[in-house]
Amino acid sequence: MKKQKIEISLEVFETISELPKDIQELMNKAQQARENAYAPYSRFRVGTALQLASGEIVLGSNQENAAYPSGLCAERVAVFSAGANFPNQTITSLAITVRSENHEISEAIAPCGACRQSLAEYEQKQKSPIAIYFMGETGEIIKVASVMDLLPLGFDAKYL
């Protein structure tokens, strides 16, 4: 037996103002989208904004349902909307922010596993990385250069 270690590289920004101007705008749009979340059950609002190579910005917010599996996370709302409305566009970056109605979240919250898998599919499809920036309601912003930094040993079509 041998052991292997998997490491990722990430960047940490103390405030939104430290981000590049275009990413500041993207995070501000994600914060606005977060307020449109439909989260009556969890009271946990998530907003996303993704940028396409054309400059177009696509928003997403979590959409819950009393039948829990029927809801959809903000990241998948945005990426599926981009795929449906801009099928030949490359996604360059994605900003994610969260807010709880129950307490302040000051740590960066990464996408769930299902969203990581969905985002990885689009990254593989377009053959170029998607930079992901994520944060809580306040606090540091974390950047990873690729979805695969969040999903090492991911599953893809080559296994089918």
mmCIF file of N, CA, C and O in Angstrom, residues 13-116:
data_model
loop_
_atom_site.group_PDB
_atom_site.id
_atom_site.type_symbol
_atom_site.label_atom_id
_atom_site.label_comp_id
_atom_site.label_asym_id
_atom_site.label_seq_id
_atom_site.Cartn_x
_atom_site.Cartn_y
_atom_site.Cartn_z
ATOM 1 N N PHE A 13 -8.925 36.429 0.152
ATOM 2 C CA PHE A 13 -9.040 37.884 0.131
ATOM 3 C C PHE A 13 -9.744 38.308 1.415
ATOM 4 O O PHE A 13 -10.750 37.705 1.799
ATOM 5 N N GLU A 14 -9.243 39.333 2.073
ATOM 6 C CA GLU A 14 -9.824 39.792 3.337
ATOM 7 C C GLU A 14 -11.166 40.498 3.140
ATOM 8 O O GLU A 14 -12.061 40.372 3.968
ATOM 9 N N THR A 15 -11.296 41.252 2.044
ATOM 10 C CA THR A 15 -12.523 42.014 1.782
ATOM 11 C C THR A 15 -12.831 41.982 0.293
ATOM 12 O O THR A 15 -11.951 41.711 -0.536
ATOM 13 N N ILE A 16 -14.060 42.319 -0.033
ATOM 14 C CA ILE A 16 -14.466 42.389 -1.445
ATOM 15 C C ILE A 16 -13.631 43.419 -2.198
ATOM 16 O O ILE A 16 -13.302 43.215 -3.361
ATOM 17 N N SER A 17 -13.265 44.495 -1.544
ATOM 18 C CA SER A 17 -12.502 45.551 -2.223
ATOM 19 C C SER A 17 -11.116 45.082 -2.671
ATOM 20 O O SER A 17 -10.499 45.720 -3.514
ATOM 21 N N GLU A 18 -10.619 43.963 -2.149
ATOM 22 C CA GLU A 18 -9.336 43.413 -2.593
ATOM 23 C C GLU A 18 -9.461 42.622 -3.896
ATOM 24 O O GLU A 18 -8.459 42.339 -4.543
ATOM 25 N N LEU A 19 -10.673 42.261 -4.264
ATOM 26 C CA LEU A 19 -10.891 41.489 -5.482
ATOM 27 C C LEU A 19 -10.675 42.361 -6.714
ATOM 28 O O LEU A 19 -10.856 43.583 -6.653
ATOM 29 N N PRO A 20 -10.361 41.767 -7.853
ATOM 30 C CA PRO A 20 -10.325 42.537 -9.101
ATOM 31 C C PRO A 20 -11.694 43.194 -9.329
ATOM 32 O O PRO A 20 -12.725 42.649 -8.899
ATOM 33 N N LYS A 21 -11.717 44.319 -9.989
ATOM 34 C CA LYS A 21 -12.963 45.096 -10.165
ATOM 35 C C LYS A 21 -14.087 44.270 -10.770
ATOM 36 O O LYS A 21 -15.229 44.357 -10.319
ATOM 37 N N ASP A 22 -13.789 43.463 -11.794
ATOM 38 C CA ASP A 22 -14.859 42.681 -12.420
ATOM 39 C C ASP A 22 -15.414 41.634 -11.458
ATOM 40 O O ASP A 22 -16.614 41.350 -11.469
ATOM 41 N N ILE A 23 -14.581 41.104 -10.575
ATOM 42 C CA ILE A 23 -15.048 40.108 -9.604
ATOM 43 C C ILE A 23 -15.794 40.801 -8.463
ATOM 44 O O ILE A 23 -16.757 40.239 -7.921
ATOM 45 N N GLN A 24 -15.405 42.016 -8.116
ATOM 46 C CA GLN A 24 -16.180 42.794 -7.132
ATOM 47 C C GLN A 24 -17.611 42.957 -7.627
ATOM 48 O O GLN A 24 -18.573 42.749 -6.883
ATOM 49 N N GLU A 25 -17.749 43.318 -8.902
ATOM 50 C CA GLU A 25 -19.081 43.480 -9.493
ATOM 51 C C GLU A 25 -19.835 42.158 -9.489
ATOM 52 O O GLU A 25 -21.027 42.105 -9.160
ATOM 53 N N LEU A 26 -19.135 41.085 -9.804
ATOM 54 C CA LEU A 26 -19.766 39.763 -9.830
ATOM 55 C C LEU A 26 -20.257 39.374 -8.428
ATOM 56 O O LEU A 26 -21.378 38.890 -8.274
ATOM 57 N N MET A 27 -19.431 39.622 -7.405
ATOM 58 C CA MET A 27 -19.834 39.291 -6.036
ATOM 59 C C MET A 27 -21.000 40.170 -5.596
ATOM 60 O O MET A 27 -21.914 39.699 -4.913
ATOM 61 N N ASN A 28 -21.004 41.440 -5.985
ATOM 62 C CA ASN A 28 -22.130 42.320 -5.654
ATOM 63 C C ASN A 28 -23.419 41.809 -6.289
ATOM 64 O O ASN A 28 -24.484 41.830 -5.671
ATOM 65 N N LYS A 29 -23.325 41.322 -7.518
ATOM 66 C CA LYS A 29 -24.499 40.749 -8.192
ATOM 67 C C LYS A 29 -24.958 39.477 -7.473
ATOM 68 O O LYS A 29 -26.157 39.231 -7.334
ATOM 69 N N ALA A 30 -24.006 38.672 -7.012
ATOM 70 C CA ALA A 30 -24.354 37.451 -6.264
ATOM 71 C C ALA A 30 -25.064 37.818 -4.961
ATOM 72 O O ALA A 30 -26.026 37.158 -4.568
ATOM 73 N N GLN A 31 -24.621 38.887 -4.304
ATOM 74 C CA GLN A 31 -25.276 39.331 -3.075
ATOM 75 C C GLN A 31 -26.710 39.775 -3.364
ATOM 76 O O GLN A 31 -27.619 39.487 -2.589
ATOM 77 N N GLN A 32 -26.919 40.453 -4.475
ATOM 78 C CA GLN A 32 -28.277 40.857 -4.858
ATOM 79 C C GLN A 32 -29.129 39.630 -5.165
ATOM 80 O O GLN A 32 -30.289 39.550 -4.744
ATOM 81 N N ALA A 33 -28.567 38.671 -5.894
ATOM 82 C CA ALA A 33 -29.298 37.445 -6.229
ATOM 83 C C ALA A 33 -29.673 36.681 -4.964
ATOM 84 O O ALA A 33 -30.758 36.090 -4.889
ATOM 85 N N ARG A 34 -28.792 36.697 -3.977
ATOM 86 C CA ARG A 34 -29.033 35.999 -2.709
ATOM 87 C C ARG A 34 -30.348 36.455 -2.071
ATOM 88 O O ARG A 34 -31.075 35.661 -1.485
ATOM 89 N N GLU A 35 -30.667 37.719 -2.210
ATOM 90 C CA GLU A 35 -31.885 38.249 -1.598
ATOM 91 C C GLU A 35 -33.144 37.780 -2.320
ATOM 92 O O GLU A 35 -34.241 37.926 -1.803
ATOM 93 N N ASN A 36 -32.987 37.211 -3.520
ATOM 94 C CA ASN A 36 -34.130 36.661 -4.261
ATOM 95 C C ASN A 36 -34.317 35.172 -4.017
ATOM 96 O O ASN A 36 -35.175 34.549 -4.641
ATOM 97 N N ALA A 37 -33.513 34.613 -3.123
ATOM 98 C CA ALA A 37 -33.635 33.184 -2.823
ATOM 99 C C ALA A 37 -35.017 32.894 -2.251
ATOM 100 O O ALA A 37 -35.602 33.716 -1.538
ATOM 101 N N TYR A 38 -35.521 31.722 -2.576
ATOM 102 C CA TYR A 38 -36.768 31.241 -1.975
ATOM 103 C C TYR A 38 -36.350 30.181 -0.968
ATOM 104 O O TYR A 38 -36.071 29.029 -1.332
ATOM 105 N N ALA A 39 -36.241 30.583 0.298
ATOM 106 C CA ALA A 39 -35.699 29.707 1.336
ATOM 107 C C ALA A 39 -36.560 29.728 2.603
ATOM 108 O O ALA A 39 -36.063 29.988 3.692
ATOM 109 N N PRO A 40 -37.874 29.432 2.471
ATOM 110 C CA PRO A 40 -38.736 29.507 3.651
ATOM 111 C C PRO A 40 -38.491 28.397 4.669
ATOM 112 O O PRO A 40 -38.902 28.516 5.818
ATOM 113 N N TYR A 41 -37.822 27.322 4.285
ATOM 114 C CA TYR A 41 -37.621 26.179 5.178
ATOM 115 C C TYR A 41 -36.269 26.263 5.888
ATOM 116 O O TYR A 41 -36.196 26.193 7.110
ATOM 117 N N SER A 42 -35.211 26.424 5.127
ATOM 118 C CA SER A 42 -33.876 26.482 5.724
ATOM 119 C C SER A 42 -33.532 27.871 6.237
ATOM 120 O O SER A 42 -32.694 28.009 7.111
ATOM 121 N N ARG A 43 -34.144 28.893 5.654
ATOM 122 C CA ARG A 43 -33.827 30.285 5.966
ATOM 123 C C ARG A 43 -32.341 30.574 5.692
ATOM 124 O O ARG A 43 -31.728 31.423 6.293
ATOM 125 N N PHE A 44 -31.798 29.825 4.749
ATOM 126 C CA PHE A 44 -30.396 29.912 4.336
ATOM 127 C C PHE A 44 -30.383 30.341 2.877
ATOM 128 O O PHE A 44 -30.752 29.571 1.988
ATOM 129 N N ARG A 45 -30.031 31.575 2.647
ATOM 130 C CA ARG A 45 -30.082 32.164 1.306
ATOM 131 C C ARG A 45 -28.723 32.069 0.624
ATOM 132 O O ARG A 45 -27.709 32.420 1.212
ATOM 133 N N VAL A 46 -28.750 31.638 -0.626
ATOM 134 C CA VAL A 46 -27.526 31.539 -1.415
ATOM 135 C C VAL A 46 -27.753 32.289 -2.722
ATOM 136 O O VAL A 46 -28.791 32.143 -3.359
ATOM 137 N N GLY A 47 -26.771 33.093 -3.095
ATOM 138 C CA GLY A 47 -26.825 33.807 -4.365
ATOM 139 C C GLY A 47 -25.559 33.551 -5.155
ATOM 140 O O GLY A 47 -24.460 33.431 -4.590
ATOM 141 N N THR A 48 -25.722 33.431 -6.460
ATOM 142 C CA THR A 48 -24.571 33.241 -7.342
ATOM 143 C C THR A 48 -24.689 34.182 -8.528
ATOM 144 O O THR A 48 -25.774 34.586 -8.939
ATOM 145 N N ALA A 49 -23.538 34.494 -9.067
ATOM 146 C CA ALA A 49 -23.451 35.232 -10.321
ATOM 147 C C ALA A 49 -22.293 34.614 -11.085
ATOM 148 O O ALA A 49 -21.196 34.457 -10.530
ATOM 149 N N LEU A 50 -22.550 34.221 -12.306
ATOM 150 C CA LEU A 50 -21.459 33.686 -13.119
ATOM 151 C C LEU A 50 -21.244 34.592 -14.315
ATOM 152 O O LEU A 50 -22.174 35.230 -14.802
ATOM 153 N N GLN A 51 -19.997 34.656 -14.735
ATOM 154 C CA GLN A 51 -19.658 35.495 -15.881
ATOM 155 C C GLN A 51 -19.242 34.618 -17.046
ATOM 156 O O GLN A 51 -18.485 33.654 -16.887
ATOM 157 N N LEU A 52 -19.780 34.970 -18.202
ATOM 158 C CA LEU A 52 -19.441 34.271 -19.435
ATOM 159 C C LEU A 52 -18.327 35.029 -20.144
ATOM 160 O O LEU A 52 -18.110 36.218 -19.889
ATOM 161 N N ALA A 53 -17.645 34.360 -21.041
ATOM 162 C CA ALA A 53 -16.555 34.985 -21.789
ATOM 163 C C ALA A 53 -17.030 36.227 -22.542
ATOM 164 O O ALA A 53 -16.264 37.165 -22.742
ATOM 165 N N SER A 54 -18.289 36.260 -22.914
ATOM 166 C CA SER A 54 -18.855 37.412 -23.626
ATOM 167 C C SER A 54 -19.065 38.617 -22.717
ATOM 168 O O SER A 54 -19.368 39.699 -23.187
ATOM 169 N N GLY A 55 -18.933 38.408 -21.401
ATOM 170 C CA GLY A 55 -19.198 39.472 -20.436
ATOM 171 C C GLY A 55 -20.574 39.383 -19.815
ATOM 172 O O GLY A 55 -20.862 40.036 -18.814
ATOM 173 N N GLU A 56 -21.440 38.576 -20.403
ATOM 174 C CA GLU A 56 -22.791 38.375 -19.868
ATOM 175 C C GLU A 56 -22.703 37.797 -18.462
ATOM 176 O O GLU A 56 -21.863 36.954 -18.178
ATOM 177 N N ILE A 57 -23.589 38.277 -17.576
ATOM 178 C CA ILE A 57 -23.651 37.764 -16.211
ATOM 179 C C ILE A 57 -24.984 37.051 -16.024
ATOM 180 O O ILE A 57 -26.037 37.580 -16.381
ATOM 181 N N VAL A 58 -24.932 35.849 -15.483
ATOM 182 C CA VAL A 58 -26.120 35.034 -15.233
ATOM 183 C C VAL A 58 -26.235 34.832 -13.722
ATOM 184 O O VAL A 58 -25.259 34.464 -13.072
ATOM 185 N N LEU A 59 -27.422 35.089 -13.185
ATOM 186 C CA LEU A 59 -27.655 34.995 -11.745
ATOM 187 C C LEU A 59 -28.369 33.705 -11.365
ATOM 188 O O LEU A 59 -29.090 33.127 -12.174
ATOM 189 N N GLY A 60 -28.198 33.318 -10.118
ATOM 190 C CA GLY A 60 -28.925 32.177 -9.575
ATOM 191 C C GLY A 60 -29.122 32.368 -8.083
ATOM 192 O O GLY A 60 -28.327 33.030 -7.421
ATOM 193 N N SER A 61 -30.215 31.827 -7.565
ATOM 194 C CA SER A 61 -30.458 31.814 -6.121
ATOM 195 C C SER A 61 -31.115 30.486 -5.785
ATOM 196 O O SER A 61 -31.766 29.876 -6.625
ATOM 197 N N ASN A 62 -30.909 30.029 -4.539
ATOM 198 C CA ASN A 62 -31.498 28.743 -4.179
ATOM 199 C C ASN A 62 -33.017 28.842 -4.181
ATOM 200 O O ASN A 62 -33.598 29.866 -3.837
ATOM 201 N N GLN A 63 -33.645 27.754 -4.597
ATOM 202 C CA GLN A 63 -35.097 27.675 -4.720
ATOM 203 C C GLN A 63 -35.553 26.404 -4.013
ATOM 204 O O GLN A 63 -35.358 25.304 -4.514
ATOM 205 N N GLU A 64 -36.125 26.569 -2.822
ATOM 206 C CA GLU A 64 -36.543 25.421 -2.019
ATOM 207 C C GLU A 64 -37.958 24.979 -2.366
ATOM 208 O O GLU A 64 -38.703 25.679 -3.058
ATOM 209 N N ASN A 65 -38.308 23.818 -1.850
ATOM 210 C CA ASN A 65 -39.621 23.249 -2.062
ATOM 211 C C ASN A 65 -39.958 22.414 -0.837
ATOM 212 O O ASN A 65 -39.071 21.813 -0.238
ATOM 213 N N ALA A 66 -41.220 22.361 -0.468
ATOM 214 C CA ALA A 66 -41.628 21.558 0.689
ATOM 215 C C ALA A 66 -41.238 20.093 0.505
ATOM 216 O O ALA A 66 -40.936 19.405 1.481
ATOM 217 N N ALA A 67 -41.206 19.617 -0.719
ATOM 218 C CA ALA A 67 -40.667 18.295 -1.021
ATOM 219 C C ALA A 67 -39.172 18.515 -1.288
ATOM 220 O O ALA A 67 -38.762 18.805 -2.403
ATOM 221 N N TYR A 68 -38.372 18.436 -0.233
ATOM 222 C CA TYR A 68 -36.974 18.884 -0.263
ATOM 223 C C TYR A 68 -36.162 18.515 -1.491
ATOM 224 O O TYR A 68 -35.467 19.375 -2.026
ATOM 225 N N PRO A 69 -36.212 17.296 -1.992
ATOM 226 C CA PRO A 69 -35.365 17.005 -3.158
ATOM 227 C C PRO A 69 -35.763 17.795 -4.407
ATOM 228 O O PRO A 69 -35.010 17.829 -5.367
ATOM 229 N N SER A 70 -36.923 18.409 -4.394
ATOM 230 C CA SER A 70 -37.391 19.144 -5.574
ATOM 231 C C SER A 70 -36.787 20.537 -5.687
ATOM 232 O O SER A 70 -36.950 21.187 -6.709
ATOM 233 N N GLY A 71 -36.121 21.000 -4.663
ATOM 234 C CA GLY A 71 -35.486 22.316 -4.716
ATOM 235 C C GLY A 71 -34.204 22.269 -5.524
ATOM 236 O O GLY A 71 -33.780 21.214 -6.004
ATOM 237 N N LEU A 72 -33.583 23.427 -5.687
ATOM 238 C CA LEU A 72 -32.346 23.496 -6.459
ATOM 239 C C LEU A 72 -31.435 24.560 -5.863
ATOM 240 O O LEU A 72 -31.884 25.655 -5.513
ATOM 241 N N CYS A 73 -30.158 24.237 -5.775
ATOM 242 C CA CYS A 73 -29.153 25.156 -5.251
ATOM 243 C C CYS A 73 -28.898 26.293 -6.236
ATOM 244 O O CYS A 73 -29.074 26.153 -7.451
ATOM 245 N N ALA A 74 -28.433 27.410 -5.707
ATOM 246 C CA ALA A 74 -28.180 28.609 -6.510
ATOM 247 C C ALA A 74 -27.170 28.364 -7.625
ATOM 248 O O ALA A 74 -27.338 28.855 -8.748
ATOM 249 N N GLU A 75 -26.118 27.608 -7.330
ATOM 250 C CA GLU A 75 -25.080 27.368 -8.324
ATOM 251 C C GLU A 75 -25.631 26.633 -9.536
ATOM 252 O O GLU A 75 -25.339 26.988 -10.680
ATOM 253 N N ARG A 76 -26.476 25.627 -9.284
ATOM 254 C CA ARG A 76 -27.048 24.874 -10.403
ATOM 255 C C ARG A 76 -28.104 25.682 -11.140
ATOM 256 O O ARG A 76 -28.237 25.559 -12.357
ATOM 257 N N VAL A 77 -28.851 26.522 -10.424
ATOM 258 C CA VAL A 77 -29.800 27.415 -11.105
ATOM 259 C C VAL A 77 -29.040 28.267 -12.122
ATOM 260 O O VAL A 77 -29.437 28.373 -13.288
ATOM 261 N N ALA A 78 -27.928 28.856 -11.704
ATOM 262 C CA ALA A 78 -27.159 29.737 -12.590
ATOM 263 C C ALA A 78 -26.509 28.968 -13.738
ATOM 264 O O ALA A 78 -26.613 29.373 -14.905
ATOM 265 N N VAL A 79 -25.837 27.857 -13.438
ATOM 266 C CA VAL A 79 -25.116 27.149 -14.495
ATOM 267 C C VAL A 79 -26.078 26.509 -15.490
ATOM 268 O O VAL A 79 -25.815 26.506 -16.703
ATOM 269 N N PHE A 80 -27.212 25.997 -15.035
ATOM 270 C CA PHE A 80 -28.183 25.418 -15.962
ATOM 271 C C PHE A 80 -28.836 26.511 -16.811
ATOM 272 O O PHE A 80 -29.126 26.299 -17.988
ATOM 273 N N SER A 81 -29.081 27.672 -16.218
ATOM 274 C CA SER A 81 -29.622 28.797 -16.987
ATOM 275 C C SER A 81 -28.633 29.228 -18.062
ATOM 276 O O SER A 81 -29.012 29.470 -19.215
ATOM 277 N N ALA A 82 -27.364 29.312 -17.703
ATOM 278 C CA ALA A 82 -26.338 29.676 -18.693
ATOM 279 C C ALA A 82 -26.278 28.630 -19.796
ATOM 280 O O ALA A 82 -26.193 28.975 -20.984
ATOM 281 N N GLY A 83 -26.333 27.358 -19.423
ATOM 282 C CA GLY A 83 -26.290 26.292 -20.417
ATOM 283 C C GLY A 83 -27.480 26.320 -21.356
ATOM 284 O O GLY A 83 -27.357 26.036 -22.546
ATOM 285 N N ALA A 84 -28.653 26.680 -20.828
ATOM 286 C CA ALA A 84 -29.866 26.723 -21.650
ATOM 287 C C ALA A 84 -29.928 27.966 -22.528
ATOM 288 O O ALA A 84 -30.370 27.903 -23.674
ATOM 289 N N ASN A 85 -29.488 29.096 -21.990
ATOM 290 C CA ASN A 85 -29.634 30.370 -22.707
ATOM 291 C C ASN A 85 -28.403 30.799 -23.493
ATOM 292 O O ASN A 85 -28.511 31.596 -24.423
ATOM 293 N N PHE A 86 -27.240 30.293 -23.122
ATOM 294 C CA PHE A 86 -25.980 30.647 -23.791
ATOM 295 C C PHE A 86 -25.159 29.366 -23.999
ATOM 296 O O PHE A 86 -24.055 29.227 -23.466
ATOM 297 N N PRO A 87 -25.683 28.405 -24.758
ATOM 298 C CA PRO A 87 -25.089 27.069 -24.811
ATOM 299 C C PRO A 87 -23.657 27.010 -25.339
ATOM 300 O O PRO A 87 -22.937 26.075 -25.028
ATOM 301 N N ASN A 88 -23.238 27.970 -26.097
ATOM 302 C CA ASN A 88 -21.892 27.925 -26.673
ATOM 303 C C ASN A 88 -20.927 28.880 -26.000
ATOM 304 O O ASN A 88 -19.818 29.079 -26.486
ATOM 305 N N GLN A 89 -21.341 29.461 -24.897
ATOM 306 C CA GLN A 89 -20.492 30.407 -24.177
ATOM 307 C C GLN A 89 -19.669 29.698 -23.113
ATOM 308 O O GLN A 89 -20.136 28.750 -22.478
ATOM 309 N N THR A 90 -18.480 30.188 -22.884
ATOM 310 C CA THR A 90 -17.599 29.666 -21.844
ATOM 311 C C THR A 90 -17.860 30.421 -20.545
ATOM 312 O O THR A 90 -17.933 31.651 -20.532
ATOM 313 N N ILE A 91 -17.991 29.678 -19.458
ATOM 314 C CA ILE A 91 -18.124 30.278 -18.130
ATOM 315 C C ILE A 91 -16.711 30.541 -17.627
ATOM 316 O O ILE A 91 -15.890 29.617 -17.557
ATOM 317 N N THR A 92 -16.418 31.788 -17.278
ATOM 318 C CA THR A 92 -15.069 32.121 -16.823
ATOM 319 C C THR A 92 -14.949 32.156 -15.311
ATOM 320 O O THR A 92 -13.925 31.762 -14.758
ATOM 321 N N SER A 93 -15.979 32.647 -14.629
ATOM 322 C CA SER A 93 -15.902 32.757 -13.169
ATOM 323 C C SER A 93 -17.289 32.708 -12.552
ATOM 324 O O SER A 93 -18.293 32.989 -13.210
ATOM 325 N N LEU A 94 -17.307 32.340 -11.275
ATOM 326 C CA LEU A 94 -18.545 32.196 -10.525
ATOM 327 C C LEU A 94 -18.321 32.762 -9.132
ATOM 328 O O LEU A 94 -17.325 32.432 -8.481
ATOM 329 N N ALA A 95 -19.246 33.613 -8.684
ATOM 330 C CA ALA A 95 -19.204 34.175 -7.327
ATOM 331 C C ALA A 95 -20.384 33.606 -6.542
ATOM 332 O O ALA A 95 -21.495 33.504 -7.069
ATOM 333 N N ILE A 96 -20.125 33.234 -5.290
ATOM 334 C CA ILE A 96 -21.145 32.628 -4.427
ATOM 335 C C ILE A 96 -21.110 33.313 -3.073
ATOM 336 O O ILE A 96 -20.036 33.516 -2.498
ATOM 337 N N THR A 97 -22.289 33.650 -2.556
ATOM 338 C CA THR A 97 -22.375 34.220 -1.214
ATOM 339 C C THR A 97 -23.609 33.667 -0.519
ATOM 340 O O THR A 97 -24.589 33.324 -1.173
ATOM 341 N N VAL A 98 -23.538 33.558 0.799
ATOM 342 C CA VAL A 98 -24.640 32.991 1.581
ATOM 343 C C VAL A 98 -25.028 33.941 2.710
ATOM 344 O O VAL A 98 -24.244 34.791 3.125
ATOM 345 N N ARG A 99 -26.267 33.770 3.179
ATOM 346 C CA ARG A 99 -26.734 34.504 4.360
ATOM 347 C C ARG A 99 -27.786 33.663 5.054
ATOM 348 O O ARG A 99 -28.710 33.167 4.420
ATOM 349 N N SER A 100 -27.630 33.506 6.343
ATOM 350 C CA SER A 100 -28.630 32.814 7.151
ATOM 351 C C SER A 100 -29.525 33.854 7.812
ATOM 352 O O SER A 100 -29.046 34.895 8.254
ATOM 353 N N GLU A 101 -30.807 33.551 7.873
ATOM 354 C CA GLU A 101 -31.729 34.428 8.590
ATOM 355 C C GLU A 101 -31.699 34.151 10.085
ATOM 356 O O GLU A 101 -32.332 34.858 10.859
ATOM 357 N N ASN A 102 -30.937 33.125 10.501
ATOM 358 C CA ASN A 102 -30.879 32.731 11.904
ATOM 359 C C ASN A 102 -29.639 33.234 12.632
ATOM 360 O O ASN A 102 -29.674 33.405 13.848
ATOM 361 N N HIS A 103 -28.539 33.422 11.912
ATOM 362 C CA HIS A 103 -27.287 33.875 12.530
ATOM 363 C C HIS A 103 -26.356 34.384 11.442
ATOM 364 O O HIS A 103 -26.530 34.078 10.264
ATOM 365 N N GLU A 104 -25.355 35.152 11.834
ATOM 366 C CA GLU A 104 -24.409 35.685 10.856
ATOM 367 C C GLU A 104 -23.399 34.616 10.456
ATOM 368 O O GLU A 104 -22.871 33.899 11.308
ATOM 369 N N ILE A 105 -23.139 34.527 9.179
ATOM 370 C CA ILE A 105 -22.135 33.596 8.654
ATOM 371 C C ILE A 105 -20.959 34.428 8.165
ATOM 372 O O ILE A 105 -21.079 35.168 7.191
ATOM 373 N N SER A 106 -19.839 34.297 8.844
ATOM 374 C CA SER A 106 -18.667 35.094 8.507
ATOM 375 C C SER A 106 -17.536 34.249 7.929
ATOM 376 O O SER A 106 -16.422 34.736 7.790
ATOM 377 N N GLU A 107 -17.823 33.003 7.599
ATOM 378 C CA GLU A 107 -16.807 32.168 6.965
ATOM 379 C C GLU A 107 -17.268 31.802 5.559
ATOM 380 O O GLU A 107 -18.464 31.732 5.276
ATOM 381 N N ALA A 108 -16.308 31.596 4.691
ATOM 382 C CA ALA A 108 -16.613 31.253 3.303
ATOM 383 C C ALA A 108 -17.230 29.860 3.228
ATOM 384 O O ALA A 108 -16.721 28.920 3.835
ATOM 385 N N ILE A 109 -18.339 29.741 2.501
ATOM 386 C CA ILE A 109 -19.044 28.480 2.346
ATOM 387 C C ILE A 109 -18.907 28.020 0.890
ATOM 388 O O ILE A 109 -19.356 28.702 -0.032
ATOM 389 N N ALA A 110 -18.305 26.855 0.706
ATOM 390 C CA ALA A 110 -18.089 26.300 -0.635
ATOM 391 C C ALA A 110 -19.354 25.612 -1.142
ATOM 392 O O ALA A 110 -20.240 25.274 -0.359
ATOM 393 N N PRO A 111 -19.448 25.387 -2.445
ATOM 394 C CA PRO A 111 -20.612 24.689 -3.012
ATOM 395 C C PRO A 111 -20.754 23.273 -2.464
ATOM 396 O O PRO A 111 -19.760 22.620 -2.123
ATOM 397 N N CYS A 112 -21.985 22.778 -2.422
ATOM 398 C CA CYS A 112 -22.244 21.405 -1.989
ATOM 399 C C CYS A 112 -21.689 20.431 -3.034
ATOM 400 O O CYS A 112 -21.297 20.817 -4.141
ATOM 401 N N GLY A 113 -21.690 19.159 -2.703
ATOM 402 C CA GLY A 113 -21.159 18.137 -3.597
ATOM 403 C C GLY A 113 -21.891 18.038 -4.926
ATOM 404 O O GLY A 113 -21.267 17.890 -5.976
ATOM 405 N N ALA A 114 -23.216 18.126 -4.891
ATOM 406 C CA ALA A 114 -23.990 18.038 -6.136
ATOM 407 C C ALA A 114 -23.653 19.209 -7.062
ATOM 408 O O ALA A 114 -23.536 19.036 -8.278
ATOM 409 N N CYS A 115 -23.486 20.385 -6.488
ATOM 410 C CA CYS A 115 -23.128 21.552 -7.301
ATOM 411 C C CYS A 115 -21.705 21.429 -7.845
ATOM 412 O O CYS A 115 -21.440 21.780 -8.993
ATOM 413 N N ARG A 116 -20.807 20.917 -7.037
ATOM 414 C CA ARG A 116 -19.430 20.712 -7.509
ATOM 415 C C ARG A 116 -19.425 19.785 -8.723
ATOM 416 O O ARG A 116 -18.739 20.034 -9.706
#
